[in-house]
Amino acid sequence: MTVTTAAGRSTGRSAPGSGPGPRPGPLHGPWFLVLPALLPILFLSVGPLLYGVALAFTDAQSGRTQATGWIGSLNFRDLLHDTLFWDSFRIGLVWAVGVTVPQFLLSLGLALLLNQRLRLRWLARALAIVPWAMPEVVVGIMWRLVYNPDAGVLNETLRDLGLGEGRVWLGGLATALPAVVVVGVWAGMPQTTVALLAGVQNTPRELHEAAALDGAGAWQRFRAVTWPALRPVALAISALNLIWNVNSFALVYVLTGGGPGGRTRLPMLFAYEEAFRYGQFGYAAAMGCVMVAVVSVLLALYLVGRLKEDQDR
């Protein structure tokens, strides 16, 4: 807006306080607000990931006196013929599915139970999340004591019940992987239970009451009322658990270290040994890239499924 003088002439200048004012610079936009959260992700996640991908195309080794050289896709070609890695990959899939499925079923039952009007329900809910507060290393040490072949709680119980002298659970070729899977299920149940309990509590109680008045039993009410409302939460937590279990490392490392005879050697354990026991950094980085690709495929399948489900609504 222009300013007009007493003589009626326009000066062409804007009046004070009028007009849009100076446009904010880039540092005053939304990027400036997310910058404190974005920088740690870039430096601690994206940066190491890109460095690891680049390392997979080199012959990097520990203790080398020569400079690291670029070898292209040689590490990946060697990986295709590495039967030990593919054995560990198969064990990793058995572990991930063997933990995720029972974990979901048991957590679903526990969530439905904790949703009932029980005496001391608050205490039961508090005890259900205790494993969640324990670090994986502590969980592994505790369960090593439980599985101890000489004085472990499990073998002592079997002896007291007259069911034999017990077994070497973590050291047996046939029992090591099932024993580790049991620990994985126990350790991962709290977060799954909490997520499913939240989904169950969001189901309108009026629908349950209406179904009960129509003569629907408990299973019919679950199938027709509870599960449709719970399905998005169930799919989300199951996908996240599967991705988390594929990347498992600390729990199995503390329990068995990948033994006996490689029966519990997960892919991440195999990559760890190649990098820090044998010093093959480039080869281990190639293994890491394969695992990132697998996790990306799982995540993409989950996102596509959620997108289709949202479109169908």
Coordinates of C-alpha atoms in Angstrom, one line a residue:
M1 CA 0.0 0.0 0.0
T2 CA 1.3 3.5 -0.9
V3 CA 1.4 6.5 1.4
T4 CA -0.4 9.7 0.1
T5 CA 0.9 13.1 1.3
A6 CA -1.2 16.1 2.2
A7 CA -0.8 17.4 -1.3
G8 CA -2.4 14.3 -2.7
R9 CA 0.8 12.9 -4.1
S10 CA 1.7 9.2 -3.8
T11 CA 5.1 8.5 -2.5
G12 CA 5.1 4.8 -3.6
R13 CA 6.3 3.7 -0.2
S14 CA 4.5 1.1 2.0
A15 CA 3.0 2.2 5.2
P16 CA 4.7 0.9 8.4
G17 CA 3.5 -2.6 9.4
S18 CA 1.7 -3.3 6.1
G19 CA 2.6 -5.9 3.5
P20 CA 3.7 -9.5 3.8
G21 CA 7.1 -8.6 5.2
P22 CA 10.3 -10.5 4.6
R23 CA 10.0 -14.2 3.6
P24 CA 11.4 -16.6 6.1
G25 CA 14.7 -18.2 5.0
P26 CA 15.4 -21.9 4.8
L27 CA 16.6 -22.1 8.4
H28 CA 13.1 -20.9 9.6
G29 CA 11.2 -23.5 7.7
P30 CA 10.1 -27.0 8.7
W31 CA 13.5 -28.5 8.0
F32 CA 15.0 -26.4 10.8
L33 CA 12.4 -27.8 13.2
V34 CA 13.2 -31.5 12.4
L35 CA 17.0 -30.9 12.2
P36 CA 17.8 -31.9 15.8
A37 CA 16.1 -35.3 15.2
L38 CA 17.4 -35.7 11.7
L39 CA 21.1 -35.2 12.4
P40 CA 21.5 -38.2 14.8
I41 CA 19.7 -40.4 12.2
L42 CA 22.0 -39.3 9.4
F43 CA 25.2 -39.7 11.4
L44 CA 24.3 -42.8 13.4
S45 CA 22.1 -44.7 11.0
V46 CA 22.2 -43.6 7.4
G47 CA 26.0 -42.8 7.4
P48 CA 27.1 -46.2 8.8
L49 CA 24.7 -48.0 6.5
L50 CA 26.1 -46.3 3.4
Y51 CA 29.7 -46.9 4.7
G52 CA 28.8 -50.6 5.2
V53 CA 27.4 -50.9 1.6
A54 CA 30.6 -49.3 0.2
L55 CA 32.7 -51.7 2.4
A56 CA 30.9 -54.7 0.9
F57 CA 32.6 -53.9 -2.5
T58 CA 36.1 -53.9 -1.1
D59 CA 38.6 -56.4 0.3
A60 CA 38.8 -54.8 3.7
Q61 CA 40.5 -56.9 6.3
S62 CA 41.9 -56.4 9.8
G63 CA 45.6 -56.0 10.2
R64 CA 46.3 -55.3 6.5
T65 CA 49.4 -53.4 5.7
Q66 CA 48.2 -52.6 2.2
A67 CA 45.5 -50.2 1.2
T68 CA 42.0 -51.5 0.9
G69 CA 41.1 -52.2 -2.7
W70 CA 37.9 -52.1 -4.7
I71 CA 36.9 -55.6 -5.8
G72 CA 33.4 -55.0 -7.1
S73 CA 30.8 -57.8 -6.6
L74 CA 33.4 -60.5 -5.7
N75 CA 32.2 -60.7 -2.1
F76 CA 28.6 -61.2 -3.2
R77 CA 29.6 -63.9 -5.7
D78 CA 31.6 -65.7 -3.0
L79 CA 28.5 -65.4 -0.7
L80 CA 26.3 -67.2 -3.2
H81 CA 28.5 -70.3 -2.9
D82 CA 29.0 -70.1 0.8
T83 CA 27.0 -73.0 2.2
L84 CA 27.7 -72.0 5.8
F85 CA 26.1 -68.6 5.3
W86 CA 23.0 -70.1 3.7
D87 CA 22.8 -72.7 6.5
S88 CA 22.8 -69.8 8.9
F89 CA 20.2 -68.0 6.8
R90 CA 18.0 -71.1 7.0
I91 CA 18.5 -71.3 10.8
G92 CA 17.6 -67.6 11.0
L93 CA 14.3 -68.1 9.2
V94 CA 13.4 -71.0 11.4
W95 CA 14.3 -68.9 14.4
A96 CA 12.4 -65.8 13.2
V97 CA 9.2 -67.8 12.4
G98 CA 9.5 -70.1 15.3
V99 CA 9.7 -67.1 17.7
T100 CA 7.2 -64.8 16.0
V101 CA 4.2 -67.2 15.6
P102 CA 4.1 -68.7 19.2
Q103 CA 4.9 -65.3 20.6
F104 CA 1.9 -63.8 18.9
L105 CA -0.5 -66.6 19.9
L106 CA 0.6 -66.6 23.5
S107 CA 0.5 -62.8 23.7
L108 CA -3.0 -62.8 22.2
G109 CA -4.2 -65.2 24.8
L110 CA -2.5 -63.2 27.6
A111 CA -3.9 -60.0 26.3
L112 CA -7.5 -61.4 26.3
L113 CA -7.0 -62.7 29.8
L114 CA -5.6 -59.4 31.1
N115 CA -8.6 -57.6 29.6
Q116 CA -11.0 -59.5 31.9
R117 CA -12.1 -58.2 35.2
L118 CA -9.8 -60.2 37.4
R119 CA -8.8 -59.7 41.0
L120 CA -5.3 -58.1 41.2
R121 CA -5.4 -57.4 37.5
W122 CA -3.1 -54.5 37.9
L123 CA -0.5 -56.8 39.4
A124 CA -0.8 -59.3 36.6
R125 CA -0.3 -56.6 34.0
A126 CA 2.7 -55.3 35.9
L127 CA 4.3 -58.8 36.0
A128 CA 3.5 -59.4 32.4
I129 CA 5.9 -56.6 31.3
V130 CA 8.8 -57.5 33.6
P131 CA 10.8 -59.2 30.8
W132 CA 10.5 -56.1 28.8
A133 CA 12.5 -54.1 31.4
M134 CA 15.4 -56.6 31.4
P135 CA 18.3 -56.2 28.9
E136 CA 18.8 -59.1 26.5
V137 CA 22.2 -59.9 28.1
V138 CA 20.6 -60.3 31.5
V139 CA 17.8 -62.4 30.0
G140 CA 20.4 -64.6 28.4
I141 CA 22.5 -65.1 31.6
M142 CA 19.3 -65.9 33.6
W143 CA 18.2 -68.5 31.1
R144 CA 21.6 -70.1 31.0
L145 CA 21.2 -70.7 34.7
V146 CA 17.8 -72.2 34.1
Y147 CA 19.2 -74.5 31.4
N148 CA 22.3 -75.4 33.4
P149 CA 22.7 -79.2 33.0
D150 CA 24.0 -79.8 36.6
A151 CA 22.1 -77.4 38.8
G152 CA 19.6 -75.7 36.6
V153 CA 16.0 -75.2 37.6
L154 CA 14.7 -77.1 34.6
N155 CA 16.7 -80.3 35.1
E156 CA 16.2 -80.2 38.9
T157 CA 12.5 -80.1 38.3
L158 CA 12.6 -83.0 35.9
R159 CA 14.6 -85.0 38.4
D160 CA 12.2 -84.2 41.2
L161 CA 9.3 -85.3 39.0
G162 CA 11.0 -88.6 38.1
L163 CA 11.2 -87.7 34.4
G164 CA 14.9 -88.5 34.0
E165 CA 18.2 -86.9 34.8
G166 CA 17.7 -83.9 32.5
R167 CA 19.5 -82.9 29.4
V168 CA 22.2 -80.6 28.1
W169 CA 19.7 -78.2 26.6
L170 CA 22.0 -75.5 25.2
G171 CA 24.8 -78.0 24.3
G172 CA 22.7 -80.6 22.5
L173 CA 22.5 -80.6 18.7
A174 CA 18.8 -81.5 18.8
T175 CA 17.7 -79.2 21.7
A176 CA 19.8 -76.1 21.4
L177 CA 17.6 -74.3 18.8
P178 CA 14.3 -75.2 20.4
A179 CA 15.7 -74.1 23.8
V180 CA 16.8 -70.7 22.4
V181 CA 13.4 -70.3 20.6
V182 CA 11.6 -70.7 24.0
V183 CA 13.8 -67.9 25.4
G184 CA 13.0 -65.7 22.4
V185 CA 9.3 -66.2 22.8
W186 CA 9.4 -65.4 26.5
A187 CA 11.6 -62.3 26.1
G188 CA 9.4 -60.8 23.3
M189 CA 6.0 -61.4 24.7
P190 CA 5.6 -58.2 26.8
Q191 CA 5.7 -55.7 24.0
T192 CA 3.4 -57.9 21.9
T193 CA 1.0 -58.3 24.8
V194 CA 0.9 -54.6 25.5
A195 CA 0.1 -53.8 21.8
L196 CA -2.6 -56.4 21.6
L197 CA -4.1 -55.4 24.9
A198 CA -4.4 -51.8 23.7
G199 CA -6.1 -53.1 20.6
V200 CA -8.5 -55.2 22.6
Q201 CA -9.4 -52.3 24.9
N202 CA -10.2 -50.1 21.9
T203 CA -13.0 -52.6 20.8
P204 CA -16.4 -51.0 21.7
R205 CA -17.9 -52.9 24.6
E206 CA -21.4 -52.3 23.2
L207 CA -20.6 -54.6 20.3
H208 CA -19.7 -57.4 22.6
E209 CA -22.9 -56.9 24.7
A210 CA -25.0 -56.8 21.5
A211 CA -23.4 -60.0 20.2
A212 CA -23.9 -61.7 23.6
L213 CA -27.6 -60.7 23.6
D214 CA -27.9 -62.3 20.1
G215 CA -26.7 -65.6 21.6
A216 CA -23.1 -65.4 20.3
G217 CA -20.6 -67.5 22.3
A218 CA -17.1 -66.4 23.3
W219 CA -15.4 -67.7 20.1
Q220 CA -18.1 -66.1 17.9
R221 CA -17.7 -62.8 19.6
F222 CA -13.9 -62.9 19.2
R223 CA -14.2 -63.8 15.5
A224 CA -16.9 -61.3 14.6
V225 CA -16.2 -58.4 17.0
T226 CA -12.7 -58.5 18.5
W227 CA -10.6 -59.8 15.7
P228 CA -11.7 -57.3 13.0
A229 CA -10.8 -54.4 15.3
L230 CA -7.6 -56.1 16.4
R231 CA -6.3 -57.2 13.0
P232 CA -4.5 -53.9 12.1
V233 CA -2.6 -54.0 15.4
A234 CA -1.9 -57.7 15.0
L235 CA -0.5 -57.3 11.5
A236 CA 1.7 -54.4 12.6
I237 CA 3.2 -56.0 15.7
S238 CA 3.7 -59.3 13.9
A239 CA 5.6 -57.6 11.1
L240 CA 7.7 -55.7 13.5
N241 CA 8.5 -58.8 15.6
L242 CA 9.4 -60.7 12.5
I243 CA 11.8 -58.0 11.3
W244 CA 13.3 -57.7 14.8
N245 CA 13.8 -61.5 15.1
V246 CA 15.5 -61.7 11.7
N247 CA 18.0 -59.2 13.0
S248 CA 18.5 -60.9 16.4
F249 CA 22.0 -61.1 17.8
A250 CA 22.6 -60.4 21.5
L251 CA 20.2 -63.0 23.0
V252 CA 21.5 -66.0 21.0
Y253 CA 25.1 -64.8 21.4
V254 CA 24.9 -64.8 25.1
L255 CA 23.0 -68.2 25.3
T256 CA 25.0 -70.3 22.9
G257 CA 27.4 -68.1 20.9
G258 CA 26.1 -69.9 17.7
G259 CA 26.8 -73.4 18.9
P260 CA 26.8 -76.3 19.2
G261 CA 28.2 -77.1 15.8
G262 CA 26.6 -74.0 14.3
R263 CA 23.0 -75.1 15.1
T264 CA 22.1 -71.7 16.5
R265 CA 24.4 -69.6 14.3
L266 CA 22.0 -66.8 13.0
P267 CA 23.1 -64.7 10.0
M268 CA 24.0 -61.8 12.2
L269 CA 26.2 -64.1 14.4
F270 CA 27.9 -65.4 11.2
A271 CA 28.6 -61.9 10.0
Y272 CA 29.9 -60.9 13.5
E273 CA 32.3 -63.9 13.5
E274 CA 33.6 -63.1 10.0
A275 CA 34.2 -59.5 10.9
F276 CA 35.6 -59.6 14.4
R277 CA 37.0 -63.2 14.7
Y278 CA 38.4 -63.7 11.2
G279 CA 38.9 -60.0 10.3
Q280 CA 37.0 -60.2 7.0
F281 CA 35.3 -56.8 7.1
G282 CA 34.4 -56.6 3.4
Y283 CA 32.9 -60.1 3.4
A284 CA 30.9 -59.5 6.6
A285 CA 29.6 -56.2 5.1
A286 CA 28.3 -58.1 2.1
M287 CA 26.4 -60.4 4.5
G288 CA 25.0 -57.3 6.2
C289 CA 23.8 -56.0 2.9
V290 CA 22.0 -59.2 2.2
M291 CA 20.2 -59.0 5.6
V292 CA 19.3 -55.4 4.9
A293 CA 17.8 -56.4 1.6
V294 CA 15.8 -59.2 3.3
V295 CA 14.5 -56.8 5.9
S296 CA 13.6 -54.3 3.2
V297 CA 11.6 -56.9 1.3
L298 CA 9.7 -57.9 4.5
L299 CA 9.0 -54.2 5.3
A300 CA 7.8 -53.6 1.7
L301 CA 5.4 -56.6 1.8
Y302 CA 4.0 -55.2 5.1
L303 CA 3.5 -51.7 3.7
V304 CA 1.9 -53.0 0.5
G305 CA -0.5 -55.2 2.6
R306 CA -1.4 -52.2 4.8
L307 CA -2.0 -50.0 1.7
K308 CA -4.3 -52.6 0.1
E309 CA -6.1 -52.9 3.4
D310 CA -6.6 -49.2 3.7
Q311 CA -7.9 -49.0 0.1
D312 CA -10.4 -51.8 0.7
R313 CA -12.0 -49.9 3.6

